[in-house]
Amino acid sequence: MREHLLAVDVGTGSARAGVFDLSGRQLARCVVPISVHQPLPKHMEQDSEEIWAAVCSAVKSALAESGISADEILALGFDATCSLVVRDRDGRPLSVSETRSPNLDTILWMDHRALEETEYCNAIADPLLERFGGRLSVEMQIPKLLWLKRHRADLWAESAQIFDLCDFLTWRATGSEKRSHSALASKWGYMPEAPGGPPIDYYRKVGLGDVMERAGLPPLSEQPGQAIGCLSRTSAAELGLDEQCLVAPGLIDAYAGTVGLFAAGERPNVTLDAEAVLIAGTSSCIVRLSSEPVSGTGCWGAFRDAAIAGLWLTEAGQSASGAFLDHIVTQHPAGGIPMKARHRAILDGIAECLASEGPDFGLPISVLPDLHGTRSPVSDPMLTGTIAGLDLDRSERSLLRLYWRSCVALACSIRHIIDHQPRRAGAPRQLLLAGGLADHPLLAQLYADATGCDVFVPIDCDAVLLGCALHAAVAAGAFSTSAEAGSRMRYAMKHFPPSPKRQQALARDHALLLAMMRHREELATLASPQGRTPDAVSLAI
């Protein structure tokens, strides 16, 4: 009997695989690191062959740890970052790197090389832009594709298959050219309801009239709830599985987390407009689900069926959160290597300081955390961050102070984004939290205090992997809907209610964040050759 599921989550720096049974119990989990290459400023690249090898290694190890045999796996699901993989007509990698390194065929989601192309795309009037808050993000695929065509004509002429990373993984696993609605609607501009078609007119307007051929794009996206196909003989051997294993359509990683939290997390029942999902990892994504489409400035969407069939999804977020904290650790003299254990040790030290010194610990340091631009309330990759209140202290205590004030700024920024979401989205009272920044109770409590929401965090459950597994179970026919699957794969969550005492201190910290935004605008005015502020800056305050 095939009563087990495999889920694979490919993040920025690792591939994770998990084995689950149909009750949602995680039997094993394995993590394999993936390299990130940065040969030039703003250029961030990966090797899809290394990614696939990491996936295979993680799957084999998780399967071995679980004690489950290949013929017990019903279905395999993939989710991934919205990175771009480029291949030729024979499926061979094409280098996207200015170094011409042959293995670097993947533009990482956080690559910002296509800044000019993004501005060009946003200057062309089209209804498509309304689905992306009025502006495409440099992280999305249309600007990246235009950069490839403009700057790498040789590569563009050779390309025949260009994938969102989650679709590359399902193609590699099955050989099928079907592409998921999750990626095509939210990152490629396909129509928002599954199955959706491509925005041909907009592609032509921006100079991508031949992108259907060059990227091998399908006429319609693949809707959730049905399998892409079975594993090919080659991929089954590489993964240590068999050819009867079904493969679900891919998911954007944050949307897999949304599925896991929303469908299976145990918490009080509230209406859709009273709840939000926060996936806080390398970047942070705030996801809202609704029965009707909700859109507005600083939001991506609405897209129906991008996570859960029948529901509309709207996304906002921060371009860098975990990546920002990694940067703080790396740059500080007392920091070290920003591994998970190092972050946990820092947070444990901060907790001791807060217990003895109170909520003012870390002042007068104030942080504006936009070191990699912003997604919301406006999409502006050119915005930068600021740290005020530094001194010459190089000690561990200095690191704790700076790290904590950076965490506070990230949490206040999440409140700022939620405050600027469309009124139709509603004011959330519950925040479902997952990702790397959910691993420490200090941060879960911080998000509760900063937003005023009751925060719920999974207990002993990787919500992203479980969401990917749940999605695969529905696609394989084990359950008829995500709601049915969620009722069977239920897991407990820990509740972090907001503290009124800490909320008072964080009201001050939120005011500091807004003041720093105003100061950034003033500095931008003074520094601008024309003596005026860039249009997007004032909208973010």
PDB file of N, CA and C in Angstrom, residues 77-158:
ATOM      1  N   GLY A  77       6.188  15.811  -3.928  1.00  0.00           N
ATOM      2  CA  GLY A  77       5.894  17.212  -4.199  1.00  0.00           C
ATOM      3  C   GLY A  77       7.147  18.054  -4.126  1.00  0.00           C
ATOM      4  N   PHE A  78       7.197  19.092  -4.951  1.00  0.00           N
ATOM      5  CA  PHE A  78       8.321  20.033  -4.951  1.00  0.00           C
ATOM      6  C   PHE A  78       7.806  21.442  -4.696  1.00  0.00           C
ATOM      7  N   ASP A  79       8.531  22.196  -3.879  1.00  0.00           N
ATOM      8  CA  ASP A  79       8.363  23.647  -3.842  1.00  0.00           C
ATOM      9  C   ASP A  79       9.742  24.268  -3.898  1.00  0.00           C
ATOM     10  N   ALA A  80       9.820  25.522  -4.347  1.00  0.00           N
ATOM     11  CA  ALA A  80      11.134  26.153  -4.525  1.00  0.00           C
ATOM     12  C   ALA A  80      11.000  27.666  -4.564  1.00  0.00           C
ATOM     13  N   THR A  81      12.138  28.326  -4.420  1.00  0.00           N
ATOM     14  CA  THR A  81      12.212  29.764  -4.628  1.00  0.00           C
ATOM     15  C   THR A  81      11.903  30.085  -6.091  1.00  0.00           C
ATOM     16  N   CYS A  82      11.588  31.347  -6.384  1.00  0.00           N
ATOM     17  CA  CYS A  82      11.234  31.720  -7.761  1.00  0.00           C
ATOM     18  C   CYS A  82      12.485  32.081  -8.560  1.00  0.00           C
ATOM     19  N   SER A  83      13.438  31.163  -8.599  1.00  0.00           N
ATOM     20  CA  SER A  83      14.642  31.342  -9.399  1.00  0.00           C
ATOM     21  C   SER A  83      14.382  30.875 -10.833  1.00  0.00           C
ATOM     22  N   LEU A  84      15.261  31.271 -11.760  1.00  0.00           N
ATOM     23  CA  LEU A  84      15.044  31.065 -13.195  1.00  0.00           C
ATOM     24  C   LEU A  84      16.131  30.145 -13.753  1.00  0.00           C
ATOM     25  N   VAL A  85      15.714  29.011 -14.335  1.00  0.00           N
ATOM     26  CA  VAL A  85      16.637  28.008 -14.869  1.00  0.00           C
ATOM     27  C   VAL A  85      16.565  28.025 -16.397  1.00  0.00           C
ATOM     28  N   VAL A  86      17.733  28.096 -17.052  1.00  0.00           N
ATOM     29  CA  VAL A  86      17.786  28.253 -18.514  1.00  0.00           C
ATOM     30  C   VAL A  86      18.441  27.022 -19.150  1.00  0.00           C
ATOM     31  N   ARG A  87      17.737  26.416 -20.128  1.00  0.00           N
ATOM     32  CA  ARG A  87      18.214  25.213 -20.807  1.00  0.00           C
ATOM     33  C   ARG A  87      18.032  25.347 -22.323  1.00  0.00           C
ATOM     34  N   ASP A  88      18.806  24.553 -23.071  1.00  0.00           N
ATOM     35  CA  ASP A  88      18.660  24.557 -24.528  1.00  0.00           C
ATOM     36  C   ASP A  88      17.626  23.518 -24.960  1.00  0.00           C
ATOM     37  N   ARG A  89      17.451  23.342 -26.268  1.00  0.00           N
ATOM     38  CA  ARG A  89      16.398  22.456 -26.769  1.00  0.00           C
ATOM     39  C   ARG A  89      16.650  20.999 -26.425  1.00  0.00           C
ATOM     40  N   ASP A  90      17.881  20.647 -26.100  1.00  0.00           N
ATOM     41  CA  ASP A  90      18.197  19.279 -25.683  1.00  0.00           C
ATOM     42  C   ASP A  90      18.185  19.127 -24.168  1.00  0.00           C
ATOM     43  N   GLY A  91      17.780  20.162 -23.472  1.00  0.00           N
ATOM     44  CA  GLY A  91      17.715  20.105 -22.023  1.00  0.00           C
ATOM     45  C   GLY A  91      19.025  20.347 -21.321  1.00  0.00           C
ATOM     46  N   ARG A  92      20.028  20.811 -22.051  1.00  0.00           N
ATOM     47  CA  ARG A  92      21.337  21.062 -21.440  1.00  0.00           C
ATOM     48  C   ARG A  92      21.386  22.477 -20.865  1.00  0.00           C
ATOM     49  N   PRO A  93      22.135  22.667 -19.746  1.00  0.00           N
ATOM     50  CA  PRO A  93      22.200  23.997 -19.121  1.00  0.00           C
ATOM     51  C   PRO A  93      22.894  25.024 -20.000  1.00  0.00           C
ATOM     52  N   LEU A  94      22.399  26.258 -19.939  1.00  0.00           N
ATOM     53  CA  LEU A  94      23.017  27.402 -20.613  1.00  0.00           C
ATOM     54  C   LEU A  94      23.446  28.403 -19.546  1.00  0.00           C
ATOM     55  N   SER A  95      24.675  28.860 -19.603  1.00  0.00           N
ATOM     56  CA  SER A  95      25.206  29.741 -18.564  1.00  0.00           C
ATOM     57  C   SER A  95      24.556  31.118 -18.621  1.00  0.00           C
ATOM     58  N   VAL A  96      24.038  31.556 -17.474  1.00  0.00           N
ATOM     59  CA  VAL A  96      23.462  32.903 -17.347  1.00  0.00           C
ATOM     60  C   VAL A  96      24.481  33.876 -16.783  1.00  0.00           C
ATOM     61  N   SER A  97      25.694  33.379 -16.505  1.00  0.00           N
ATOM     62  CA  SER A  97      26.702  34.165 -15.807  1.00  0.00           C
ATOM     63  C   SER A  97      27.540  34.981 -16.770  1.00  0.00           C
ATOM     64  N   GLU A  98      27.877  36.201 -16.363  1.00  0.00           N
ATOM     65  CA  GLU A  98      28.798  37.014 -17.140  1.00  0.00           C
ATOM     66  C   GLU A  98      30.202  36.405 -17.149  1.00  0.00           C
ATOM     67  N   THR A  99      30.466  35.488 -16.219  1.00  0.00           N
ATOM     68  CA  THR A  99      31.740  34.760 -16.208  1.00  0.00           C
ATOM     69  C   THR A  99      31.762  33.648 -17.246  1.00  0.00           C
ATOM     70  N   ARG A 100      30.581  33.318 -17.801  1.00  0.00           N
ATOM     71  CA  ARG A 100      30.394  32.217 -18.761  1.00  0.00           C
ATOM     72  C   ARG A 100      30.700  30.855 -18.137  1.00  0.00           C
ATOM     73  N   SER A 101      30.695  30.758 -16.834  1.00  0.00           N
ATOM     74  CA  SER A 101      30.866  29.456 -16.188  1.00  0.00           C
ATOM     75  C   SER A 101      29.734  28.540 -16.647  1.00  0.00           C
ATOM     76  N   PRO A 102      30.043  27.423 -17.287  1.00  0.00           N
ATOM     77  CA  PRO A 102      29.018  26.635 -17.969  1.00  0.00           C
ATOM     78  C   PRO A 102      27.966  26.042 -17.047  1.00  0.00           C
ATOM     79  N   ASN A 103      28.292  25.857 -15.771  1.00  0.00           N
ATOM     80  CA  ASN A 103      27.336  25.217 -14.872  1.00  0.00           C
ATOM     81  C   ASN A 103      26.350  26.194 -14.246  1.00  0.00           C
ATOM     82  N   LEU A 104      26.610  27.500 -14.333  1.00  0.00           N
ATOM     83  CA  LEU A 104      25.753  28.480 -13.668  1.00  0.00           C
ATOM     84  C   LEU A 104      24.606  28.883 -14.596  1.00  0.00           C
ATOM     85  N   ASP A 105      23.559  28.078 -14.583  1.00  0.00           N
ATOM     86  CA  ASP A 105      22.423  28.262 -15.498  1.00  0.00           C
ATOM     87  C   ASP A 105      21.183  28.804 -14.806  1.00  0.00           C
ATOM     88  N   THR A 106      21.325  29.222 -13.545  1.00  0.00           N
ATOM     89  CA  THR A 106      20.160  29.625 -12.749  1.00  0.00           C
ATOM     90  C   THR A 106      20.365  31.024 -12.167  1.00  0.00           C
ATOM     91  N   ILE A 107      19.428  31.926 -12.457  1.00  0.00           N
ATOM     92  CA  ILE A 107      19.422  33.261 -11.839  1.00  0.00           C
ATOM     93  C   ILE A 107      18.612  33.170 -10.553  1.00  0.00           C
ATOM     94  N   LEU A 108      19.282  33.385  -9.421  1.00  0.00           N
ATOM     95  CA  LEU A 108      18.623  33.278  -8.124  1.00  0.00           C
ATOM     96  C   LEU A 108      17.529  34.338  -7.995  1.00  0.00           C
ATOM     97  N   TRP A 109      16.501  34.034  -7.234  1.00  0.00           N
ATOM     98  CA  TRP A 109      15.367  34.954  -7.073  1.00  0.00           C
ATOM     99  C   TRP A 109      15.816  36.344  -6.605  1.00  0.00           C
ATOM    100  N   MET A 110      16.864  36.404  -5.736  1.00  0.00           N
ATOM    101  CA  MET A 110      17.258  37.698  -5.174  1.00  0.00           C
ATOM    102  C   MET A 110      18.292  38.425  -6.030  1.00  0.00           C
ATOM    103  N   ASP A 111      18.586  37.920  -7.218  1.00  0.00           N
ATOM    104  CA  ASP A 111      19.451  38.590  -8.186  1.00  0.00           C
ATOM    105  C   ASP A 111      18.771  39.893  -8.646  1.00  0.00           C
ATOM    106  N   HIS A 112      19.544  40.977  -8.682  1.00  0.00           N
ATOM    107  CA  HIS A 112      18.991  42.290  -9.044  1.00  0.00           C
ATOM    108  C   HIS A 112      19.629  42.869 -10.310  1.00  0.00           C
ATOM    109  N   ARG A 113      20.098  42.017 -11.193  1.00  0.00           N
ATOM    110  CA  ARG A 113      20.751  42.534 -12.408  1.00  0.00           C
ATOM    111  C   ARG A 113      19.773  43.238 -13.343  1.00  0.00           C
ATOM    112  N   ALA A 114      18.501  42.906 -13.272  1.00  0.00           N
ATOM    113  CA  ALA A 114      17.530  43.404 -14.245  1.00  0.00           C
ATOM    114  C   ALA A 114      16.824  44.676 -13.770  1.00  0.00           C
ATOM    115  N   LEU A 115      17.540  45.571 -13.112  1.00  0.00           N
ATOM    116  CA  LEU A 115      16.916  46.795 -12.609  1.00  0.00           C
ATOM    117  C   LEU A 115      16.386  47.675 -13.736  1.00  0.00           C
ATOM    118  N   GLU A 116      17.185  47.896 -14.779  1.00  0.00           N
ATOM    119  CA  GLU A 116      16.733  48.737 -15.893  1.00  0.00           C
ATOM    120  C   GLU A 116      15.554  48.094 -16.605  1.00  0.00           C
ATOM    121  N   GLU A 117      15.607  46.788 -16.769  1.00  0.00           N
ATOM    122  CA  GLU A 117      14.520  46.083 -17.455  1.00  0.00           C
ATOM    123  C   GLU A 117      13.233  46.142 -16.633  1.00  0.00           C
ATOM    124  N   THR A 118      13.370  46.113 -15.322  1.00  0.00           N
ATOM    125  CA  THR A 118      12.188  46.226 -14.464  1.00  0.00           C
ATOM    126  C   THR A 118      11.521  47.584 -14.639  1.00  0.00           C
ATOM    127  N   GLU A 119      12.310  48.648 -14.644  1.00  0.00           N
ATOM    128  CA  GLU A 119      11.757  49.987 -14.841  1.00  0.00           C
ATOM    129  C   GLU A 119      11.117  50.113 -16.217  1.00  0.00           C
ATOM    130  N   TYR A 120      11.734  49.524 -17.217  1.00  0.00           N
ATOM    131  CA  TYR A 120      11.170  49.561 -18.568  1.00  0.00           C
ATOM    132  C   TYR A 120       9.814  48.855 -18.595  1.00  0.00           C
ATOM    133  N   CYS A 121       9.741  47.680 -17.996  1.00  0.00           N
ATOM    134  CA  CYS A 121       8.478  46.931 -17.972  1.00  0.00           C
ATOM    135  C   CYS A 121       7.386  47.697 -17.227  1.00  0.00           C
ATOM    136  N   ASN A 122       7.778  48.377 -16.141  1.00  0.00           N
ATOM    137  CA  ASN A 122       6.789  49.097 -15.344  1.00  0.00           C
ATOM    138  C   ASN A 122       6.328  50.396 -15.997  1.00  0.00           C
ATOM    139  N   ALA A 123       7.066  50.874 -16.996  1.00  0.00           N
ATOM    140  CA  ALA A 123       6.678  52.103 -17.697  1.00  0.00           C
ATOM    141  C   ALA A 123       5.673  51.842 -18.809  1.00  0.00           C
ATOM    142  N   ILE A 124       5.378  50.585 -19.085  1.00  0.00           N
ATOM    143  CA  ILE A 124       4.463  50.226 -20.173  1.00  0.00           C
ATOM    144  C   ILE A 124       3.090  49.921 -19.590  1.00  0.00           C
ATOM    145  N   ALA A 125       2.130  50.747 -19.936  1.00  0.00           N
ATOM    146  CA  ALA A 125       0.782  50.609 -19.385  1.00  0.00           C
ATOM    147  C   ALA A 125       0.150  49.297 -19.833  1.00  0.00           C
ATOM    148  N   ASP A 126      -0.368  48.561 -18.871  1.00  0.00           N
ATOM    149  CA  ASP A 126      -1.046  47.306 -19.187  1.00  0.00           C
ATOM    150  C   ASP A 126      -1.797  46.846 -17.942  1.00  0.00           C
ATOM    151  N   PRO A 127      -2.980  46.239 -18.120  1.00  0.00           N
ATOM    152  CA  PRO A 127      -3.734  45.740 -16.962  1.00  0.00           C
ATOM    153  C   PRO A 127      -2.954  44.725 -16.135  1.00  0.00           C
ATOM    154  N   LEU A 128      -1.991  44.057 -16.724  1.00  0.00           N
ATOM    155  CA  LEU A 128      -1.202  43.072 -15.987  1.00  0.00           C
ATOM    156  C   LEU A 128      -0.577  43.682 -14.737  1.00  0.00           C
ATOM    157  N   LEU A 129      -0.110  44.931 -14.834  1.00  0.00           N
ATOM    158  CA  LEU A 129       0.575  45.545 -13.707  1.00  0.00           C
ATOM    159  C   LEU A 129      -0.338  45.693 -12.493  1.00  0.00           C
ATOM    160  N   GLU A 130      -1.640  45.774 -12.722  1.00  0.00           N
ATOM    161  CA  GLU A 130      -2.576  45.918 -11.609  1.00  0.00           C
ATOM    162  C   GLU A 130      -2.539  44.693 -10.705  1.00  0.00           C
ATOM    163  N   ARG A 131      -2.192  43.526 -11.280  1.00  0.00           N
ATOM    164  CA  ARG A 131      -2.124  42.305 -10.477  1.00  0.00           C
ATOM    165  C   ARG A 131      -0.852  42.239  -9.640  1.00  0.00           C
ATOM    166  N   PHE A 132       0.046  43.193  -9.827  1.00  0.00           N
ATOM    167  CA  PHE A 132       1.308  43.196  -9.092  1.00  0.00           C
ATOM    168  C   PHE A 132       1.507  44.521  -8.352  1.00  0.00           C
ATOM    169  N   GLY A 133       0.409  45.070  -7.861  1.00  0.00           N
ATOM    170  CA  GLY A 133       0.482  46.297  -7.080  1.00  0.00           C
ATOM    171  C   GLY A 133       0.910  47.506  -7.871  1.00  0.00           C
ATOM    172  N   GLY A 134       0.792  47.452  -9.188  1.00  0.00           N
ATOM    173  CA  GLY A 134       1.164  48.562 -10.048  1.00  0.00           C
ATOM    174  C   GLY A 134       2.581  48.484 -10.569  1.00  0.00           C
ATOM    175  N   ARG A 135       3.402  47.573 -10.024  1.00  0.00           N
ATOM    176  CA  ARG A 135       4.811  47.474 -10.419  1.00  0.00           C
ATOM    177  C   ARG A 135       5.270  46.024 -10.348  1.00  0.00           C
ATOM    178  N   LEU A 136       5.909  45.545 -11.408  1.00  0.00           N
ATOM    179  CA  LEU A 136       6.600  44.269 -11.321  1.00  0.00           C
ATOM    180  C   LEU A 136       7.818  44.416 -10.413  1.00  0.00           C
ATOM    181  N   SER A 137       8.188  43.325  -9.779  1.00  0.00           N
ATOM    182  CA  SER A 137       9.393  43.304  -8.959  1.00  0.00           C
ATOM    183  C   SER A 137      10.566  42.783  -9.779  1.00  0.00           C
ATOM    184  N   VAL A 138      11.757  43.271  -9.471  1.00  0.00           N
ATOM    185  CA  VAL A 138      12.978  42.782 -10.115  1.00  0.00           C
ATOM    186  C   VAL A 138      13.183  41.299  -9.828  1.00  0.00           C
ATOM    187  N   GLU A 139      12.519  40.778  -8.790  1.00  0.00           N
ATOM    188  CA  GLU A 139      12.637  39.365  -8.451  1.00  0.00           C
ATOM    189  C   GLU A 139      11.823  38.466  -9.380  1.00  0.00           C
ATOM    190  N   MET A 140      10.902  39.048 -10.142  1.00  0.00           N
ATOM    191  CA  MET A 140      10.016  38.247 -10.993  1.00  0.00           C
ATOM    192  C   MET A 140      10.692  37.897 -12.311  1.00  0.00           C
ATOM    193  N   GLN A 141      10.013  37.052 -13.093  1.00  0.00           N
ATOM    194  CA  GLN A 141      10.685  36.459 -14.248  1.00  0.00           C
ATOM    195  C   GLN A 141      10.680  37.338 -15.500  1.00  0.00           C
ATOM    196  N   ILE A 142       9.664  38.161 -15.704  1.00  0.00           N
ATOM    197  CA  ILE A 142       9.596  38.948 -16.939  1.00  0.00           C
ATOM    198  C   ILE A 142      10.806  39.876 -17.078  1.00  0.00           C
ATOM    199  N   PRO A 143      11.196  40.651 -16.041  1.00  0.00           N
ATOM    200  CA  PRO A 143      12.406  41.473 -16.190  1.00  0.00           C
ATOM    201  C   PRO A 143      13.675  40.657 -16.405  1.00  0.00           C
ATOM    202  N   LYS A 144      13.793  39.521 -15.743  1.00  0.00           N
ATOM    203  CA  LYS A 144      14.970  38.664 -15.922  1.00  0.00           C
ATOM    204  C   LYS A 144      15.052  38.145 -17.355  1.00  0.00           C
ATOM    205  N   LEU A 145      13.913  37.753 -17.905  1.00  0.00           N
ATOM    206  CA  LEU A 145      13.880  37.278 -19.294  1.00  0.00           C
ATOM    207  C   LEU A 145      14.303  38.379 -20.261  1.00  0.00           C
ATOM    208  N   LEU A 146      13.829  39.602 -19.999  1.00  0.00           N
ATOM    209  CA  LEU A 146      14.188  40.717 -20.870  1.00  0.00           C
ATOM    210  C   LEU A 146      15.684  41.014 -20.761  1.00  0.00           C
ATOM    211  N   TRP A 147      16.247  40.891 -19.557  1.00  0.00           N
ATOM    212  CA  TRP A 147      17.698  41.074 -19.393  1.00  0.00           C
ATOM    213  C   TRP A 147      18.461  40.045 -20.224  1.00  0.00           C
ATOM    214  N   LEU A 148      18.022  38.810 -20.174  1.00  0.00           N
ATOM    215  CA  LEU A 148      18.691  37.762 -20.954  1.00  0.00           C
ATOM    216  C   LEU A 148      18.643  38.077 -22.443  1.00  0.00           C
ATOM    217  N   LYS A 149      17.495  38.519 -22.921  1.00  0.00           N
ATOM    218  CA  LYS A 149      17.372  38.814 -24.345  1.00  0.00           C
ATOM    219  C   LYS A 149      18.228  40.009 -24.745  1.00  0.00           C
ATOM    220  N   ARG A 150      18.286  41.023 -23.892  1.00  0.00           N
ATOM    221  CA  ARG A 150      19.049  42.243 -24.220  1.00  0.00           C
ATOM    222  C   ARG A 150      20.561  42.041 -24.094  1.00  0.00           C
ATOM    223  N   HIS A 151      20.976  41.311 -23.056  1.00  0.00           N
ATOM    224  CA  HIS A 151      22.401  41.244 -22.733  1.00  0.00           C
ATOM    225  C   HIS A 151      23.075  39.942 -23.149  1.00  0.00           C
ATOM    226  N   ARG A 152      22.287  38.908 -23.402  1.00  0.00           N
ATOM    227  CA  ARG A 152      22.849  37.626 -23.784  1.00  0.00           C
ATOM    228  C   ARG A 152      22.110  37.084 -24.997  1.00  0.00           C
ATOM    229  N   ALA A 153      22.284  37.775 -26.125  1.00  0.00           N
ATOM    230  CA  ALA A 153      21.593  37.369 -27.351  1.00  0.00           C
ATOM    231  C   ALA A 153      21.991  35.956 -27.767  1.00  0.00           C
ATOM    232  N   ASP A 154      23.245  35.584 -27.502  1.00  0.00           N
ATOM    233  CA  ASP A 154      23.699  34.239 -27.841  1.00  0.00           C
ATOM    234  C   ASP A 154      22.923  33.183 -27.067  1.00  0.00           C
ATOM    235  N   LEU A 155      22.762  33.427 -25.770  1.00  0.00           N
ATOM    236  CA  LEU A 155      22.007  32.500 -24.930  1.00  0.00           C
ATOM    237  C   LEU A 155      20.538  32.472 -25.340  1.00  0.00           C
ATOM    238  N   TRP A 156      19.976  33.643 -25.595  1.00  0.00           N
ATOM    239  CA  TRP A 156      18.556  33.722 -25.976  1.00  0.00           C
ATOM    240  C   TRP A 156      18.292  32.921 -27.257  1.00  0.00           C
ATOM    241  N   ALA A 157      19.201  32.988 -28.191  1.00  0.00           N
ATOM    242  CA  ALA A 157      19.030  32.258 -29.456  1.00  0.00           C
ATOM    243  C   ALA A 157      19.080  30.746 -29.246  1.00  0.00           C
ATOM    244  N   GLU A 158      19.833  30.297 -28.252  1.00  0.00           N
ATOM    245  CA  GLU A 158      19.966  28.864 -27.996  1.00  0.00           C
ATOM    246  C   GLU A 158      18.889  28.311 -27.080  1.00  0.00           C
TER     247      GLU A 158
END
